[in-house]
Amino acid sequence: MSNKSGNIQRGEEQVDSIKETIGKYRKKINKHLDDLEKKLCQETDTILNQEKSKASDLKTEIDGKQKNLKKMQEHLHTVIPHTSKLQSFLGLHQIEQQVHQCQRYVDDLENDDRAKEFNIKMKQNDEIESIQSKIRSLESLGEVMVVKKNIDLNRETSVRRKAQVQSREQSNINNMTMNIETKIEINMKKVISDMICLMDGRVIVVEYRSKVNLLTSDGKLQKQLPIPGEAYSVTQINQNTIAITYPEEKAIKIFNMENETVTKVITLDKECRGLSFSNNSMAVGLIDDDEIRIIDLEGNTLKVIYSDCRGEAVYCYDESSKQIWRYTQDLKRPRGLCTDTYGNIIVVDYNSNRIIVISKDGQDSKVLISKEDGLKGPRCICFKHNESSGFICDKDGTYLAKFNLASR
């Protein structure tokens, strides 16, 4: 059900994205209207200033003419009583000419645009009414729909995945065989620290304190995931989310495969290495004190297990941190491990170049593949979900060996 938890979170993010998109539309429309309003207001201010300037100029001219007329009137009163008839005649003739000039000026004002009364009005763009009508006719900004697709429910039961003594139903490991179907050259030429098969069949191979590589389901390099830091171990949380340990940073980074972003960083107090996920919690191996710490996805400690993890042994614990069994028979440095569909444990015994299966109750074991079968330097192993096949990777990242598991 961790898939559905991720689905719910993804749905919430998608709704937020839709709301953000609608907000962006509104902002763009409002910005365009604001720009048009600003432009129109600037134009009206310019026109008003031009008309005011014209009217002021005309008023100044008329005031000047009126002053001249007043001066002529005052001059007329002084010329007639105190001058000879000839001088009076000449003065009146001069005044008459000036009056005629003023009369012509007044007549010319009828054709002067400045003398007309002005009114400032706006002619509305005909498209505005059409746009308003279209907006009023809109019943929705869009249609929100649910698009569904099939998902891998990744069902895990005690019969399929858990290694524990309580359930005795299991395949007989004595009848179990492993066959190397093909070897795929990957030539990473880096020490490999971890590998998992994703729910969709693709494979992740982690270079020791280095890169996280994503491979296709047939073992071809697809890309290096853009996660900064020196990675060590990886596990899958849900369809689109993985978690990776970074020992130097004492941190676990949660990475969204779909968006290719680190969504959360869980900081620990000790250097962390091995990592696995089950039942909405992670088990992380810490270097100091041989500690295995069970934490939730927020980084809160749920349980702590102390064990001799450096010994040549495989341990099985139940969910209450109680040791169920401990297997030590003829192991020479067990490294990677995984479980088959019945809960039996498939172990890579690195120093002996062997793949060993241990029964889910820890009582029996069997060598499935040895050095004589051409397996050199095996380091990591992973099962494909819901299949009896998977991959083995060598220490130096030169090949992936695809295997099939069967019971005679």
XYZ file of C-alpha atoms in Angstrom:
408
model
C 0.000 0.000 0.000
C 3.037 2.275 0.017
C 2.268 2.751 -3.695
C -1.085 4.330 -2.825
C 0.528 6.588 -0.226
C 2.842 7.863 -2.926
C -0.150 8.112 -5.289
C -2.015 10.293 -2.775
C 1.000 12.576 -2.349
C 1.452 12.773 -6.111
C -2.264 13.596 -6.542
C -1.977 16.430 -4.025
C 1.044 17.787 -5.899
C -0.852 17.572 -9.216
C -3.816 19.509 -7.775
C -1.438 22.186 -6.468
C 0.093 22.359 -9.954
C -3.349 22.859 -11.558
C -4.170 25.660 -9.115
C -0.798 27.263 -9.781
C -1.431 27.081 -13.548
C -4.837 28.778 -13.189
C -3.206 31.486 -11.077
C -0.580 32.015 -13.785
C -3.319 32.452 -16.433
C -5.050 35.047 -14.268
C -1.786 36.922 -13.625
C -0.962 36.996 -17.353
C -4.437 38.308 -18.244
C -4.377 40.894 -15.431
C -0.890 42.040 -16.430
C -1.956 42.532 -20.035
C -5.035 44.528 -18.938
C -2.872 46.616 -16.598
C -0.487 47.372 -19.481
C -3.371 48.394 -21.764
C -4.840 50.609 -19.013
C -1.480 52.276 -18.400
C -0.999 52.912 -22.114
C -4.497 54.418 -22.522
C -4.079 56.658 -19.452
C -0.750 57.913 -20.780
C -2.395 58.733 -24.109
C -5.245 60.656 -22.429
C -2.783 62.641 -20.303
C -0.775 63.520 -23.425
C -3.880 64.683 -25.316
C -5.116 66.741 -22.347
C -1.719 68.445 -21.983
C -1.659 69.266 -25.692
C -5.150 70.846 -25.621
C -4.384 72.745 -22.431
C -1.222 74.115 -24.044
C -3.130 75.250 -27.151
C -5.873 76.918 -25.080
C -3.307 78.648 -22.850
C -1.424 79.975 -25.890
C -4.668 81.364 -27.387
C -5.682 82.963 -24.112
C -2.279 84.648 -23.856
C -2.612 86.027 -27.394
C -6.127 87.371 -26.759
C -5.044 88.976 -23.496
C -2.245 90.702 -25.420
C -4.679 92.003 -28.047
C -7.010 93.324 -25.341
C -4.167 95.203 -23.697
C -3.250 96.787 -27.034
C -6.874 97.882 -27.586
C -7.017 99.410 -24.153
C -3.827 101.328 -24.831
C -5.248 102.572 -28.144
C -8.402 103.714 -26.363
C -6.391 105.636 -23.814
C -4.240 107.139 -26.573
C -7.364 108.234 -28.479
C -8.609 110.277 -25.530
C -5.326 112.164 -25.373
C -4.840 112.727 -29.103
C -8.132 114.544 -29.949
C -8.233 117.326 -27.310
C -4.567 118.280 -27.313
C -3.384 118.037 -30.944
C -3.987 119.877 -34.205
C -6.496 118.625 -36.711
C -3.749 117.207 -38.923
C -2.116 115.361 -36.054
C -5.523 114.129 -34.880
C -6.290 112.874 -38.383
C -3.006 111.038 -38.659
C -3.371 109.554 -35.126
C -6.923 108.408 -35.805
C -5.829 106.842 -39.099
C -3.092 104.886 -37.316
C -5.490 103.733 -34.613
C -8.017 102.727 -37.258
C -5.446 100.500 -38.948
C -4.634 98.776 -35.647
C -8.337 98.240 -34.988
C -8.700 96.650 -38.437
C -5.838 94.301 -37.582
C -7.590 93.262 -34.383
C -10.812 92.736 -36.329
C -9.038 90.491 -38.827
C -7.486 88.550 -35.907
C -10.964 88.005 -34.422
C -12.321 86.927 -37.822
C -9.450 84.487 -38.273
C -10.248 82.872 -34.888
C -13.293 81.243 -36.477
C -10.904 79.003 -38.451
C -8.390 78.602 -35.619
C -8.679 75.109 -34.088
C -7.458 76.508 -30.767
C -10.572 78.661 -30.380
C -12.912 75.684 -30.495
C -14.237 74.104 -27.291
C -12.645 70.702 -26.683
C -14.098 67.600 -24.999
C -12.020 64.495 -24.294
C -13.897 61.267 -24.980
C -12.935 57.624 -25.562
C -13.969 55.472 -28.480
C -14.128 51.931 -27.115
C -12.417 49.153 -29.044
C -15.195 47.043 -30.566
C -13.313 43.864 -29.661
C -13.686 44.561 -25.918
C -17.415 43.900 -25.970
C -16.820 40.730 -27.969
C -14.166 39.553 -25.495
C -16.413 40.348 -22.512
C -19.232 38.401 -24.137
C -16.957 35.387 -24.682
C -15.715 35.503 -21.081
C -19.301 35.659 -19.757
C -20.160 32.636 -21.898
C -17.312 30.572 -20.414
C -18.636 27.887 -18.087
C -15.193 26.570 -17.081
C -11.475 27.360 -17.405
C -10.873 23.704 -18.216
C -11.813 20.161 -17.309
C -10.210 18.343 -14.393
C -10.137 14.604 -14.946
C -8.696 11.494 -13.350
C -6.478 9.378 -15.597
C -5.936 5.906 -14.204
C -3.281 3.364 -15.063
C -2.462 -0.062 -13.773
C 0.215 -0.283 -11.073
C 2.229 -3.066 -9.585
C 0.591 -3.619 -6.190
C 3.811 -5.292 -5.007
C 1.926 -7.684 -2.718
C 4.197 -9.128 -0.050
C 3.088 -11.879 2.313
C 4.900 -13.965 4.882
C 4.873 -16.849 2.408
C 6.420 -14.826 -0.419
C 9.049 -12.574 1.077
C 9.673 -12.875 4.801
C 12.355 -15.140 6.175
C 10.986 -16.416 9.467
C 10.563 -19.657 11.343
C 6.830 -19.334 12.084
C 5.693 -20.417 8.598
C 6.872 -23.865 7.478
C 5.401 -23.663 3.978
C 8.350 -23.337 1.621
C 10.006 -24.835 -1.382
C 12.475 -27.625 -0.736
C 15.854 -25.969 -1.227
C 17.373 -29.372 -1.975
C 15.396 -29.349 -5.224
C 16.346 -25.738 -6.031
C 18.610 -24.943 -8.975
C 20.034 -21.679 -10.311
C 20.929 -21.232 -13.948
C 22.966 -18.358 -15.387
C 20.998 -17.443 -18.503
C 23.352 -14.794 -19.855
C 26.147 -12.427 -18.893
C 25.806 -8.789 -19.873
C 28.918 -6.617 -20.044
C 28.361 -3.278 -18.271
C 32.038 -2.258 -17.906
C 31.499 0.322 -15.181
C 34.960 -0.561 -13.876
C 34.029 0.707 -10.425
C 33.677 -1.128 -7.137
C 29.956 -1.931 -6.744
C 28.420 -1.543 -3.285
C 24.730 -2.295 -3.920
C 22.139 -3.291 -6.521
C 18.329 -3.631 -6.623
C 15.661 -4.552 -9.158
C 12.964 -1.892 -9.361
C 9.260 -2.700 -9.467
C 9.135 -1.890 -13.193
C 11.936 -4.350 -13.996
C 14.776 -1.856 -14.350
C 17.947 -2.201 -12.288
C 19.884 0.250 -10.122
C 23.602 -0.350 -9.593
C 25.438 1.801 -7.033
C 29.147 2.454 -7.433
C 30.993 2.414 -4.099
C 30.730 5.951 -2.646
C 30.086 7.297 -6.113
C 27.373 7.303 -8.785
C 23.886 5.764 -8.916
C 23.335 4.042 -12.282
C 19.925 3.231 -13.771
C 19.883 0.246 -16.142
C 17.120 -1.038 -18.399
C 15.416 -4.346 -17.647
C 17.811 -6.072 -20.056
C 20.892 -4.653 -18.308
C 21.797 -1.724 -20.553
C 22.906 1.550 -18.976
C 20.065 4.064 -19.270
C 21.462 7.001 -17.286
C 23.237 8.129 -14.139
C 20.742 9.603 -11.707
C 21.446 13.285 -10.912
C 21.992 12.865 -7.167
C 24.958 14.732 -5.655
C 27.236 12.974 -3.184
C 28.953 9.628 -2.652
C 26.268 6.925 -2.606
C 26.574 3.527 -0.952
C 23.296 1.562 -0.682
C 19.836 1.852 -2.252
C 16.290 0.612 -1.639
C 12.915 1.260 -3.278
C 10.098 2.873 -1.270
C 7.342 2.939 -3.896
C 6.865 2.942 -7.658
C 8.538 6.319 -8.153
C 10.682 6.747 -5.034
C 14.014 5.321 -3.913
C 16.241 5.990 -0.890
C 20.067 6.057 -0.912
C 22.600 6.180 1.922
C 25.506 8.648 1.860
C 28.063 7.594 4.522
C 30.250 10.700 4.349
C 27.207 12.944 4.842
C 25.661 10.625 7.471
C 22.448 10.979 5.529
C 19.711 9.155 3.624
C 18.402 10.935 0.528
C 14.866 10.287 -0.717
C 14.807 10.595 -4.533
C 11.788 10.902 -6.844
C 12.506 8.908 -10.019
C 9.766 10.634 -12.027
C 10.806 14.230 -11.278
C 14.492 13.338 -10.767
C 14.699 15.438 -7.607
C 15.813 14.837 -4.025
C 12.609 15.365 -2.050
C 13.988 14.822 1.460
C 17.281 14.362 3.296
C 17.282 12.407 6.574
C 20.359 13.245 8.645
C 21.718 10.651 11.096
C 24.253 10.852 13.906
C 26.456 8.058 12.558
C 27.892 6.913 9.251
C 25.266 4.859 7.407
C 25.700 2.104 4.852
C 23.275 -0.770 4.168
C 19.602 0.101 3.625
C 16.289 -1.717 3.114
C 12.599 -0.791 3.185
C 9.539 -2.694 4.451
C 6.213 -1.871 6.099
C 6.687 1.911 5.750
C 9.997 1.888 7.624
C 13.676 1.630 6.720
C 16.398 -0.495 8.268
C 19.766 1.230 8.024
C 23.124 -0.191 9.052
C 25.305 2.162 11.103
C 29.058 1.665 11.372
C 29.567 2.385 15.080
C 28.489 -0.316 17.560
C 27.278 -2.683 14.776
C 23.889 -1.028 14.970
C 20.882 -1.616 12.728
C 18.418 1.216 13.239
C 14.779 1.005 12.173
C 13.448 4.454 11.246
C 10.292 5.863 9.678
C 10.276 7.988 6.539
C 10.662 11.129 8.648
C 13.855 9.826 10.242
C 12.340 9.011 13.645
C 13.913 5.975 15.354
C 11.473 3.092 15.849
C 13.830 0.303 16.984
C 17.530 -0.443 17.358
C 19.183 -3.843 16.814
C 22.748 -4.627 17.910
C 24.508 -7.577 16.341
C 27.921 -8.923 15.348
C 27.428 -7.807 11.761
C 31.154 -8.065 10.959
C 31.191 -11.825 11.561
C 30.939 -14.412 8.775
C 27.253 -14.987 9.382
C 23.694 -14.259 8.263
C 21.207 -13.153 10.933
C 17.407 -13.222 10.881
C 15.394 -10.905 13.151
C 11.662 -10.537 13.585
C 9.838 -7.203 13.588
C 10.214 -6.879 17.361
C 14.030 -6.934 16.990
C 14.276 -10.469 18.387
C 16.900 -12.699 16.752
C 15.213 -15.736 15.201
C 18.274 -17.528 13.916
C 21.943 -17.105 13.038
C 23.615 -18.975 10.172
C 27.425 -19.340 10.125
C 28.091 -22.609 8.307
C 30.977 -22.392 5.841
C 30.565 -18.706 4.989
C 33.634 -16.776 3.858
C 32.388 -13.204 3.667
C 28.698 -12.947 2.835
C 27.866 -9.719 0.999
C 24.669 -9.218 -0.994
C 21.484 -11.127 -0.277
C 17.834 -11.278 -1.302
C 14.839 -13.556 -0.732
C 12.963 -15.752 -3.188
C 9.171 -15.996 -3.474
C 9.066 -18.449 -0.554
C 11.234 -16.412 1.817
C 14.400 -18.481 1.410
C 17.544 -16.344 1.528
C 19.893 -16.212 -1.475
C 23.364 -15.119 -0.316
C 26.410 -13.977 -2.279
C 29.460 -15.447 -0.496
C 32.082 -13.140 -1.960
C 35.398 -14.740 -0.950
C 34.326 -18.232 -2.039
C 32.733 -17.087 -5.335
C 29.526 -18.923 -4.473
C 25.781 -18.288 -4.391
C 24.190 -20.061 -1.408
C 20.520 -20.512 -0.530
C 19.556 -20.694 3.171
C 16.141 -22.046 4.097
C 13.783 -19.516 5.636
C 14.103 -21.209 9.041
C 17.914 -20.973 8.916
C 18.347 -24.739 9.318
C 19.441 -25.850 5.866
C 21.574 -24.508 3.045
C 22.719 -25.388 -0.435
C 25.316 -24.118 -2.887
C 23.510 -23.011 -6.051
C 26.465 -21.722 -8.057
C 30.196 -21.964 -7.409
C 33.424 -20.728 -8.945
C 33.445 -23.798 -11.197
C 30.292 -22.482 -12.861
C 32.213 -19.460 -14.094
C 31.038 -16.973 -11.496
C 33.922 -14.669 -10.588
C 33.884 -12.024 -7.869
C 30.104 -11.901 -7.218
C 29.132 -9.019 -4.945
C 25.439 -8.119 -5.234
C 22.240 -9.995 -6.108
C 18.641 -8.919 -6.658
C 15.337 -10.587 -7.550
C 12.881 -9.256 -10.085
C 9.491 -8.593 -8.506
C 6.983 -11.431 -8.912
C 9.500 -13.512 -10.878
C 11.960 -16.316 -10.203
C 14.788 -14.513 -11.935
C 17.157 -11.662 -11.248
C 20.704 -10.363 -11.607
C 24.123 -10.908 -10.033
C 26.763 -8.182 -10.274
C 30.469 -8.619 -9.712
C 32.571 -6.429 -7.416
C 34.256 -4.441 -10.192
C 31.092 -3.723 -12.186
C 32.203 -5.548 -15.325
C 29.121 -7.727 -15.831
C 25.536 -8.508 -14.857
C 24.672 -12.190 -14.794
C 20.974 -12.855 -15.378
C 19.840 -15.952 -13.511
C 16.745 -18.139 -13.312
C 15.717 -20.042 -10.199
C 13.781 -23.286 -10.436
C 12.777 -26.337 -8.404
C 13.141 -29.798 -9.869
